[in-house]
């Protein structure tokens, strides 16, 4: 009787009518191991490349709206930002990088000089007016989140330190692109950039990641974004050089590495590092585009005693046509987060590009392609900065809200014995957040531990992270059940 009553309440709330036996809910009992809390979670965030490079000089009202969508309690409540220190191509090259991808470097080559002449100790060879648009976001986040965690990262050295002369990679994707012997000069470029940005923007970069997705064949000269291949041996040399450069400037910033694209490549990379290089790393970063051996990454971080971040991912459903209001990519994305939290047990989960370009565009023949569902917010990144700009909030945004609004900094991840559920416990033990993804076509009655007061938040085709009654997850939905006891603050307003 209780099950039928709760289902009726859920159907009333969601507006879904039972049409067959598939409307009968399946019982899923959730058993969170609150006596075994694991990683202390630091928060959620995004890389600022490349959308910040585009939007940072849009009309102020639009910029503020976008920053509020991500970095306020009314939005996603994010607390982390990754700033991209651009490499910067040579002047005079015909633009070929994707919208926002041409992040300028801070170097300057005065008249009569070449890249061979560039020296970090020459003030005339720096230009701190560069990258004003991405830097606007540093200030906007600092002002909204006093406790924000900032990380600096690099996709490529400046063009004159590369073999190909381009920041998009070597001629072949399997070849390293940093010129031999340039490790020290590149490290000094990164450390000085960190130092100057901290001073000018009144922030602290806790970490610097000198290489990005290094041991892949993604990065080649004809590519449309910054990138560079780094063999594991060259990664180690660069990590050593970057750490030394930070210490030479007496900065508190520590190295994050290797920012590898997948867990199995991450393990290949760090297995090749000498112990002296591992000792220089203050944070281990992994992306989750490939999730084989994620528990191996978790174990490597624990064995080394180094904090682990999932520092980049965006997972729309492959082949899913662009649709701001559809659930398929939102469900795939949410399920990916659940599994990352369960298998990696990271201290943070960081999105790739929160804002993406609208992608269902006309091709050369005038036909509109299907596009894709990358990003949480969509807009036209090719439009004039003057605006106005249409801003579209997607279902993926609301799926993200199911996690980031309720699993907060300071919470501890807890094991849950259901594959589709991730959990976290508040520092005082009075609030337990359980995020469950139901990608199927059958409702699920979620049985939660007794002794707690449950409140459910729902994202599906018609609900945008809205509070609803009951604990039944409708088909194709993401739900957060917030369990409270004692004087804990309720997740949903009374009534």
mmCIF file of C-alpha atoms in Angstrom, residues 76-407:
data_model
loop_
_atom_site.group_PDB
_atom_site.id
_atom_site.type_symbol
_atom_site.label_atom_id
_atom_site.label_comp_id
_atom_site.label_asym_id
_atom_site.label_seq_id
_atom_site.Cartn_x
_atom_site.Cartn_y
_atom_site.Cartn_z
ATOM 1 C CA UNK A 76 25.134 25.672 -9.846
ATOM 2 C CA UNK A 77 27.086 26.753 -6.774
ATOM 3 C CA UNK A 78 30.462 25.975 -8.344
ATOM 4 C CA UNK A 79 33.654 26.850 -6.452
ATOM 5 C CA UNK A 80 36.471 25.838 -8.832
ATOM 6 C CA UNK A 81 37.878 27.448 -11.996
ATOM 7 C CA UNK A 82 40.702 26.357 -14.292
ATOM 8 C CA UNK A 83 42.389 29.241 -16.096
ATOM 9 C CA UNK A 84 44.076 28.541 -19.433
ATOM 10 C CA UNK A 85 47.478 30.221 -19.851
ATOM 11 C CA UNK A 86 47.538 30.610 -23.617
ATOM 12 C CA UNK A 87 50.514 29.708 -25.754
ATOM 13 C CA UNK A 88 49.690 32.082 -28.551
ATOM 14 C CA UNK A 89 50.372 31.659 -32.268
ATOM 15 C CA UNK A 90 52.620 33.894 -34.320
ATOM 16 C CA UNK A 91 51.127 37.079 -35.673
ATOM 17 C CA UNK A 92 50.177 36.981 -39.314
ATOM 18 C CA UNK A 93 48.960 33.370 -39.301
ATOM 19 C CA UNK A 94 45.540 33.048 -40.903
ATOM 20 C CA UNK A 95 43.066 32.251 -38.081
ATOM 21 C CA UNK A 96 42.290 28.544 -38.025
ATOM 22 C CA UNK A 97 41.469 27.696 -34.408
ATOM 23 C CA UNK A 98 37.896 27.080 -33.263
ATOM 24 C CA UNK A 99 35.793 29.901 -31.693
ATOM 25 C CA UNK A 100 37.566 30.992 -28.522
ATOM 26 C CA UNK A 101 40.458 28.595 -29.104
ATOM 27 C CA UNK A 102 43.025 31.249 -29.978
ATOM 28 C CA UNK A 103 43.931 32.112 -26.377
ATOM 29 C CA UNK A 104 46.641 34.791 -26.557
ATOM 30 C CA UNK A 105 49.962 34.422 -24.816
ATOM 31 C CA UNK A 106 51.502 37.046 -22.540
ATOM 32 C CA UNK A 107 54.771 37.232 -24.469
ATOM 33 C CA UNK A 108 55.741 40.142 -26.708
ATOM 34 C CA UNK A 109 58.336 40.246 -29.486
ATOM 35 C CA UNK A 110 59.418 43.870 -29.915
ATOM 36 C CA UNK A 111 60.317 45.064 -33.395
ATOM 37 C CA UNK A 112 63.560 43.558 -34.585
ATOM 38 C CA UNK A 113 63.386 40.513 -32.284
ATOM 39 C CA UNK A 114 62.471 36.913 -32.925
ATOM 40 C CA UNK A 115 61.302 34.054 -30.776
ATOM 41 C CA UNK A 116 64.930 33.063 -30.323
ATOM 42 C CA UNK A 117 65.467 36.422 -28.582
ATOM 43 C CA UNK A 118 62.556 36.141 -26.136
ATOM 44 C CA UNK A 119 63.714 36.432 -22.530
ATOM 45 C CA UNK A 120 61.557 36.143 -19.427
ATOM 46 C CA UNK A 121 63.686 38.694 -17.538
ATOM 47 C CA UNK A 122 63.071 41.440 -20.124
ATOM 48 C CA UNK A 123 59.977 43.531 -19.226
ATOM 49 C CA UNK A 124 59.594 44.655 -22.838
ATOM 50 C CA UNK A 125 58.961 41.050 -23.825
ATOM 51 C CA UNK A 126 55.779 40.703 -21.753
ATOM 52 C CA UNK A 127 52.317 42.068 -22.571
ATOM 53 C CA UNK A 128 49.970 41.902 -19.585
ATOM 54 C CA UNK A 129 47.094 43.509 -21.493
ATOM 55 C CA UNK A 130 46.508 40.219 -23.289
ATOM 56 C CA UNK A 131 43.626 37.820 -22.582
ATOM 57 C CA UNK A 132 41.439 40.463 -20.957
ATOM 58 C CA UNK A 133 38.259 38.512 -21.714
ATOM 59 C CA UNK A 134 39.231 35.299 -19.927
ATOM 60 C CA UNK A 135 40.707 37.375 -17.106
ATOM 61 C CA UNK A 136 37.315 39.104 -16.604
ATOM 62 C CA UNK A 137 36.050 35.727 -15.485
ATOM 63 C CA UNK A 138 38.787 35.455 -12.837
ATOM 64 C CA UNK A 139 37.484 38.633 -11.217
ATOM 65 C CA UNK A 140 33.846 37.601 -11.603
ATOM 66 C CA UNK A 141 34.451 34.261 -9.890
ATOM 67 C CA UNK A 142 36.620 35.767 -7.147
ATOM 68 C CA UNK A 143 33.873 38.291 -6.341
ATOM 69 C CA UNK A 144 31.171 35.611 -6.217
ATOM 70 C CA UNK A 145 33.109 32.869 -4.426
ATOM 71 C CA UNK A 146 35.519 34.186 -1.765
ATOM 72 C CA UNK A 147 36.813 30.653 -1.157
ATOM 73 C CA UNK A 148 37.213 29.752 -4.840
ATOM 74 C CA UNK A 149 39.966 27.329 -5.824
ATOM 75 C CA UNK A 150 41.887 28.415 -8.920
ATOM 76 C CA UNK A 151 44.082 26.237 -11.088
ATOM 77 C CA UNK A 152 46.210 27.416 -14.021
ATOM 78 C CA UNK A 153 46.808 25.047 -16.912
ATOM 79 C CA UNK A 154 48.587 25.045 -20.259
ATOM 80 C CA UNK A 155 47.599 23.402 -23.527
ATOM 81 C CA UNK A 156 50.690 24.411 -25.509
ATOM 82 C CA UNK A 157 53.925 26.373 -25.241
ATOM 83 C CA UNK A 158 54.160 29.653 -27.198
ATOM 84 C CA UNK A 159 54.663 29.082 -30.914
ATOM 85 C CA UNK A 160 58.358 30.020 -30.857
ATOM 86 C CA UNK A 161 59.118 27.268 -28.347
ATOM 87 C CA UNK A 162 57.509 24.608 -30.561
ATOM 88 C CA UNK A 163 58.983 22.445 -33.307
ATOM 89 C CA UNK A 164 56.118 23.036 -35.744
ATOM 90 C CA UNK A 165 55.826 26.765 -35.079
ATOM 91 C CA UNK A 166 52.145 26.235 -34.194
ATOM 92 C CA UNK A 167 50.350 25.892 -30.872
ATOM 93 C CA UNK A 168 48.043 23.184 -32.235
ATOM 94 C CA UNK A 169 50.729 20.488 -32.172
ATOM 95 C CA UNK A 170 53.537 18.882 -34.131
ATOM 96 C CA UNK A 171 53.089 17.851 -37.753
ATOM 97 C CA UNK A 172 52.355 14.311 -36.520
ATOM 98 C CA UNK A 173 50.146 13.737 -33.509
ATOM 99 C CA UNK A 174 52.549 11.197 -31.994
ATOM 100 C CA UNK A 175 55.495 13.609 -31.912
ATOM 101 C CA UNK A 176 56.462 15.937 -29.079
ATOM 102 C CA UNK A 177 56.206 19.593 -30.060
ATOM 103 C CA UNK A 178 58.356 21.366 -27.465
ATOM 104 C CA UNK A 179 61.763 22.143 -28.916
ATOM 105 C CA UNK A 180 64.575 20.302 -27.124
ATOM 106 C CA UNK A 181 66.093 22.400 -24.360
ATOM 107 C CA UNK A 182 63.085 24.737 -24.032
ATOM 108 C CA UNK A 183 61.755 23.186 -20.813
ATOM 109 C CA UNK A 184 63.303 25.821 -18.580
ATOM 110 C CA UNK A 185 62.187 28.784 -20.687
ATOM 111 C CA UNK A 186 58.641 27.436 -20.956
ATOM 112 C CA UNK A 187 58.531 26.728 -17.216
ATOM 113 C CA UNK A 188 59.641 30.282 -16.497
ATOM 114 C CA UNK A 189 56.933 31.594 -18.834
ATOM 115 C CA UNK A 190 54.273 29.664 -16.922
ATOM 116 C CA UNK A 191 55.551 30.567 -13.448
ATOM 117 C CA UNK A 192 55.853 34.277 -14.262
ATOM 118 C CA UNK A 193 52.326 34.232 -15.746
ATOM 119 C CA UNK A 194 50.966 32.636 -12.563
ATOM 120 C CA UNK A 195 52.761 35.177 -10.399
ATOM 121 C CA UNK A 196 51.581 38.195 -12.360
ATOM 122 C CA UNK A 197 47.977 37.024 -12.687
ATOM 123 C CA UNK A 198 47.785 36.395 -8.946
ATOM 124 C CA UNK A 199 48.985 39.895 -8.207
ATOM 125 C CA UNK A 200 46.802 41.647 -10.774
ATOM 126 C CA UNK A 201 43.600 39.744 -9.920
ATOM 127 C CA UNK A 202 44.071 39.263 -6.165
ATOM 128 C CA UNK A 203 43.702 35.498 -6.389
ATOM 129 C CA UNK A 204 45.845 32.460 -5.610
ATOM 130 C CA UNK A 205 46.479 29.665 -8.043
ATOM 131 C CA UNK A 206 46.714 26.635 -5.794
ATOM 132 C CA UNK A 207 48.004 24.499 -8.642
ATOM 133 C CA UNK A 208 49.641 24.768 -12.069
ATOM 134 C CA UNK A 209 49.193 22.037 -14.668
ATOM 135 C CA UNK A 210 51.983 22.395 -17.268
ATOM 136 C CA UNK A 211 50.795 19.665 -19.695
ATOM 137 C CA UNK A 212 47.338 18.625 -20.866
ATOM 138 C CA UNK A 213 46.165 15.292 -22.310
ATOM 139 C CA UNK A 214 49.819 14.746 -23.122
ATOM 140 C CA UNK A 215 50.244 11.125 -24.194
ATOM 141 C CA UNK A 216 47.683 11.101 -27.026
ATOM 142 C CA UNK A 217 47.778 11.611 -30.783
ATOM 143 C CA UNK A 218 45.103 14.319 -30.693
ATOM 144 C CA UNK A 219 47.417 17.275 -31.171
ATOM 145 C CA UNK A 220 48.771 17.994 -34.648
ATOM 146 C CA UNK A 221 49.529 21.221 -36.498
ATOM 147 C CA UNK A 222 46.356 21.229 -38.607
ATOM 148 C CA UNK A 223 44.134 20.794 -35.538
ATOM 149 C CA UNK A 224 41.705 23.538 -34.535
ATOM 150 C CA UNK A 225 42.692 23.969 -30.899
ATOM 151 C CA UNK A 226 45.813 24.382 -28.798
ATOM 152 C CA UNK A 227 47.507 21.172 -27.804
ATOM 153 C CA UNK A 228 50.835 19.392 -27.577
ATOM 154 C CA UNK A 229 52.014 15.808 -27.319
ATOM 155 C CA UNK A 230 54.343 15.008 -24.409
ATOM 156 C CA UNK A 231 55.953 11.605 -24.037
ATOM 157 C CA UNK A 232 56.047 10.374 -20.422
ATOM 158 C CA UNK A 233 59.783 11.113 -20.206
ATOM 159 C CA UNK A 234 59.283 14.673 -21.465
ATOM 160 C CA UNK A 235 56.318 15.106 -19.109
ATOM 161 C CA UNK A 236 58.588 14.296 -16.184
ATOM 162 C CA UNK A 237 61.234 16.746 -17.375
ATOM 163 C CA UNK A 238 58.604 19.477 -17.774
ATOM 164 C CA UNK A 239 57.079 18.800 -14.349
ATOM 165 C CA UNK A 240 60.536 19.094 -12.772
ATOM 166 C CA UNK A 241 61.233 22.348 -14.615
ATOM 167 C CA UNK A 242 57.843 23.886 -13.772
ATOM 168 C CA UNK A 243 58.161 23.007 -10.093
ATOM 169 C CA UNK A 244 61.644 24.537 -9.987
ATOM 170 C CA UNK A 245 60.374 27.713 -11.682
ATOM 171 C CA UNK A 246 57.542 28.107 -9.177
ATOM 172 C CA UNK A 247 59.934 27.642 -6.282
ATOM 173 C CA UNK A 248 62.367 30.127 -7.791
ATOM 174 C CA UNK A 249 59.622 32.752 -7.606
ATOM 175 C CA UNK A 250 58.758 31.625 -4.047
ATOM 176 C CA UNK A 251 55.178 30.839 -4.990
ATOM 177 C CA UNK A 252 52.920 28.564 -2.968
ATOM 178 C CA UNK A 253 51.481 27.133 -6.203
ATOM 179 C CA UNK A 254 52.188 23.421 -6.635
ATOM 180 C CA UNK A 255 52.205 21.154 -9.675
ATOM 181 C CA UNK A 256 49.130 19.275 -10.889
ATOM 182 C CA UNK A 257 49.722 16.456 -13.381
ATOM 183 C CA UNK A 258 49.406 14.728 -15.752
ATOM 184 C CA UNK A 259 45.892 15.887 -16.755
ATOM 185 C CA UNK A 260 45.697 12.823 -18.942
ATOM 186 C CA UNK A 261 42.655 12.201 -21.106
ATOM 187 C CA UNK A 262 41.867 8.752 -19.688
ATOM 188 C CA UNK A 263 42.620 6.612 -16.676
ATOM 189 C CA UNK A 264 44.586 3.931 -18.509
ATOM 190 C CA UNK A 265 46.893 6.536 -20.102
ATOM 191 C CA UNK A 266 47.222 8.282 -16.733
ATOM 192 C CA UNK A 267 48.575 5.059 -15.256
ATOM 193 C CA UNK A 268 50.988 4.668 -18.190
ATOM 194 C CA UNK A 269 52.264 8.201 -17.665
ATOM 195 C CA UNK A 270 52.905 8.149 -13.949
ATOM 196 C CA UNK A 271 54.399 4.648 -14.032
ATOM 197 C CA UNK A 272 57.224 6.186 -16.088
ATOM 198 C CA UNK A 273 57.886 9.108 -13.718
ATOM 199 C CA UNK A 274 60.976 8.886 -11.524
ATOM 200 C CA UNK A 275 60.283 9.052 -7.769
ATOM 201 C CA UNK A 276 61.807 12.539 -7.683
ATOM 202 C CA UNK A 277 59.220 13.740 -10.205
ATOM 203 C CA UNK A 278 56.309 12.172 -8.318
ATOM 204 C CA UNK A 279 57.557 13.968 -5.205
ATOM 205 C CA UNK A 280 57.125 17.307 -6.993
ATOM 206 C CA UNK A 281 53.415 16.721 -7.746
ATOM 207 C CA UNK A 282 50.947 18.268 -5.303
ATOM 208 C CA UNK A 283 47.795 17.114 -7.082
ATOM 209 C CA UNK A 284 47.034 14.304 -9.512
ATOM 210 C CA UNK A 285 44.659 15.274 -12.333
ATOM 211 C CA UNK A 286 42.860 12.839 -14.615
ATOM 212 C CA UNK A 287 40.167 13.342 -17.249
ATOM 213 C CA UNK A 288 37.395 10.804 -17.632
ATOM 214 C CA UNK A 289 36.877 10.615 -21.388
ATOM 215 C CA UNK A 290 38.155 7.073 -21.030
ATOM 216 C CA UNK A 291 37.089 5.340 -17.812
ATOM 217 C CA UNK A 292 38.880 1.982 -17.979
ATOM 218 C CA UNK A 293 40.970 1.361 -14.818
ATOM 219 C CA UNK A 294 39.501 4.265 -12.850
ATOM 220 C CA UNK A 295 39.907 2.410 -9.573
ATOM 221 C CA UNK A 296 43.576 1.976 -10.498
ATOM 222 C CA UNK A 297 43.911 5.755 -10.626
ATOM 223 C CA UNK A 298 42.146 6.001 -7.269
ATOM 224 C CA UNK A 299 44.574 3.504 -5.759
ATOM 225 C CA UNK A 300 47.641 5.195 -7.267
ATOM 226 C CA UNK A 301 46.621 8.510 -5.725
ATOM 227 C CA UNK A 302 46.008 6.900 -2.334
ATOM 228 C CA UNK A 303 49.304 5.006 -2.413
ATOM 229 C CA UNK A 304 51.166 8.220 -3.247
ATOM 230 C CA UNK A 305 49.229 10.230 -0.649
ATOM 231 C CA UNK A 306 48.360 12.865 -3.278
ATOM 232 C CA UNK A 307 44.979 14.562 -3.745
ATOM 233 C CA UNK A 308 43.110 13.428 -6.899
ATOM 234 C CA UNK A 309 40.896 15.569 -9.126
ATOM 235 C CA UNK A 310 38.736 14.590 -12.061
ATOM 236 C CA UNK A 311 39.845 17.744 -13.815
ATOM 237 C CA UNK A 312 38.017 17.587 -17.141
ATOM 238 C CA UNK A 313 35.036 15.907 -18.737
ATOM 239 C CA UNK A 314 31.935 16.537 -20.804
ATOM 240 C CA UNK A 315 29.940 13.506 -21.840
ATOM 241 C CA UNK A 316 26.974 14.063 -24.150
ATOM 242 C CA UNK A 317 25.417 10.968 -25.667
ATOM 243 C CA UNK A 318 27.347 10.050 -28.798
ATOM 244 C CA UNK A 319 25.386 10.884 -31.953
ATOM 245 C CA UNK A 320 22.617 12.687 -30.062
ATOM 246 C CA UNK A 321 21.409 15.634 -32.226
ATOM 247 C CA UNK A 322 21.573 19.074 -30.626
ATOM 248 C CA UNK A 323 18.463 19.652 -28.527
ATOM 249 C CA UNK A 324 18.470 22.033 -25.570
ATOM 250 C CA UNK A 325 15.432 20.412 -23.945
ATOM 251 C CA UNK A 326 15.993 16.677 -24.503
ATOM 252 C CA UNK A 327 17.038 14.226 -21.794
ATOM 253 C CA UNK A 328 19.268 11.625 -23.571
ATOM 254 C CA UNK A 329 22.542 13.561 -23.233
ATOM 255 C CA UNK A 330 21.600 14.780 -19.763
ATOM 256 C CA UNK A 331 21.099 11.192 -18.613
ATOM 257 C CA UNK A 332 24.348 9.984 -20.180
ATOM 258 C CA UNK A 333 26.194 12.884 -18.565
ATOM 259 C CA UNK A 334 24.670 12.309 -15.120
ATOM 260 C CA UNK A 335 25.351 8.575 -15.230
ATOM 261 C CA UNK A 336 28.977 9.354 -16.105
ATOM 262 C CA UNK A 337 29.323 11.628 -13.063
ATOM 263 C CA UNK A 338 27.857 8.973 -10.768
ATOM 264 C CA UNK A 339 30.372 6.386 -11.962
ATOM 265 C CA UNK A 340 33.279 8.857 -11.732
ATOM 266 C CA UNK A 341 32.398 9.634 -8.113
ATOM 267 C CA UNK A 342 32.049 5.944 -7.253
ATOM 268 C CA UNK A 343 35.179 4.659 -9.016
ATOM 269 C CA UNK A 344 37.659 7.552 -8.847
ATOM 270 C CA UNK A 345 36.448 8.989 -5.522
ATOM 271 C CA UNK A 346 37.937 12.343 -6.567
ATOM 272 C CA UNK A 347 38.244 15.430 -4.392
ATOM 273 C CA UNK A 348 36.707 17.517 -7.192
ATOM 274 C CA UNK A 349 34.805 17.109 -10.448
ATOM 275 C CA UNK A 350 35.503 19.762 -13.093
ATOM 276 C CA UNK A 351 33.556 20.291 -16.296
ATOM 277 C CA UNK A 352 35.314 21.062 -19.579
ATOM 278 C CA UNK A 353 33.536 24.010 -21.254
ATOM 279 C CA UNK A 354 30.423 25.156 -19.432
ATOM 280 C CA UNK A 355 29.324 27.250 -22.419
ATOM 281 C CA UNK A 356 29.466 25.771 -25.909
ATOM 282 C CA UNK A 357 28.798 27.034 -29.393
ATOM 283 C CA UNK A 358 25.465 26.189 -31.002
ATOM 284 C CA UNK A 359 26.422 23.375 -33.328
ATOM 285 C CA UNK A 360 23.421 22.593 -35.546
ATOM 286 C CA UNK A 361 24.671 24.926 -38.286
ATOM 287 C CA UNK A 362 24.438 25.052 -42.063
ATOM 288 C CA UNK A 363 27.239 23.368 -43.953
ATOM 289 C CA UNK A 364 28.764 24.486 -47.259
ATOM 290 C CA UNK A 365 25.744 23.111 -49.139
ATOM 291 C CA UNK A 366 23.262 24.973 -46.950
ATOM 292 C CA UNK A 367 22.110 21.853 -45.145
ATOM 293 C CA UNK A 368 21.733 22.080 -41.355
ATOM 294 C CA UNK A 369 23.695 19.347 -39.607
ATOM 295 C CA UNK A 370 22.548 17.528 -36.465
ATOM 296 C CA UNK A 371 25.033 19.218 -34.134
ATOM 297 C CA UNK A 372 25.841 17.827 -30.692
ATOM 298 C CA UNK A 373 25.099 18.428 -27.019
ATOM 299 C CA UNK A 374 28.465 19.504 -25.618
ATOM 300 C CA UNK A 375 28.239 22.159 -22.919
ATOM 301 C CA UNK A 376 25.678 23.050 -20.258
ATOM 302 C CA UNK A 377 24.680 26.385 -21.758
ATOM 303 C CA UNK A 378 24.526 27.063 -25.493
ATOM 304 C CA UNK A 379 25.005 30.309 -27.365
ATOM 305 C CA UNK A 380 26.455 31.620 -30.620
ATOM 306 C CA UNK A 381 30.166 31.974 -29.895
ATOM 307 C CA UNK A 382 30.767 33.347 -33.393
ATOM 308 C CA UNK A 383 28.451 36.351 -32.912
ATOM 309 C CA UNK A 384 29.647 39.928 -32.472
ATOM 310 C CA UNK A 385 30.624 40.779 -28.914
ATOM 311 C CA UNK A 386 28.192 43.707 -28.945
ATOM 312 C CA UNK A 387 25.191 41.398 -28.725
ATOM 313 C CA UNK A 388 22.491 40.836 -27.771
ATOM 314 C CA UNK A 389 23.135 37.112 -27.375
ATOM 315 C CA UNK A 390 20.567 34.365 -26.988
ATOM 316 C CA UNK A 391 21.493 32.108 -24.049
ATOM 317 C CA UNK A 392 20.015 28.615 -23.873
ATOM 318 C CA UNK A 393 20.074 26.559 -20.664
ATOM 319 C CA UNK A 394 20.059 22.855 -21.461
ATOM 320 C CA UNK A 395 18.803 19.733 -19.679
ATOM 321 C CA UNK A 396 22.446 18.929 -18.932
ATOM 322 C CA UNK A 397 22.646 22.123 -16.867
ATOM 323 C CA UNK A 398 19.791 20.932 -14.667
ATOM 324 C CA UNK A 399 21.324 17.458 -14.420
ATOM 325 C CA UNK A 400 24.507 19.115 -13.157
ATOM 326 C CA UNK A 401 22.454 21.042 -10.597
ATOM 327 C CA UNK A 402 21.258 17.734 -9.128
ATOM 328 C CA UNK A 403 24.873 17.122 -8.064
ATOM 329 C CA UNK A 404 26.513 20.474 -7.421
ATOM 330 C CA UNK A 405 23.697 22.076 -5.410
ATOM 331 C CA UNK A 406 23.590 19.213 -2.915
ATOM 332 C CA UNK A 407 27.036 17.575 -2.768
#
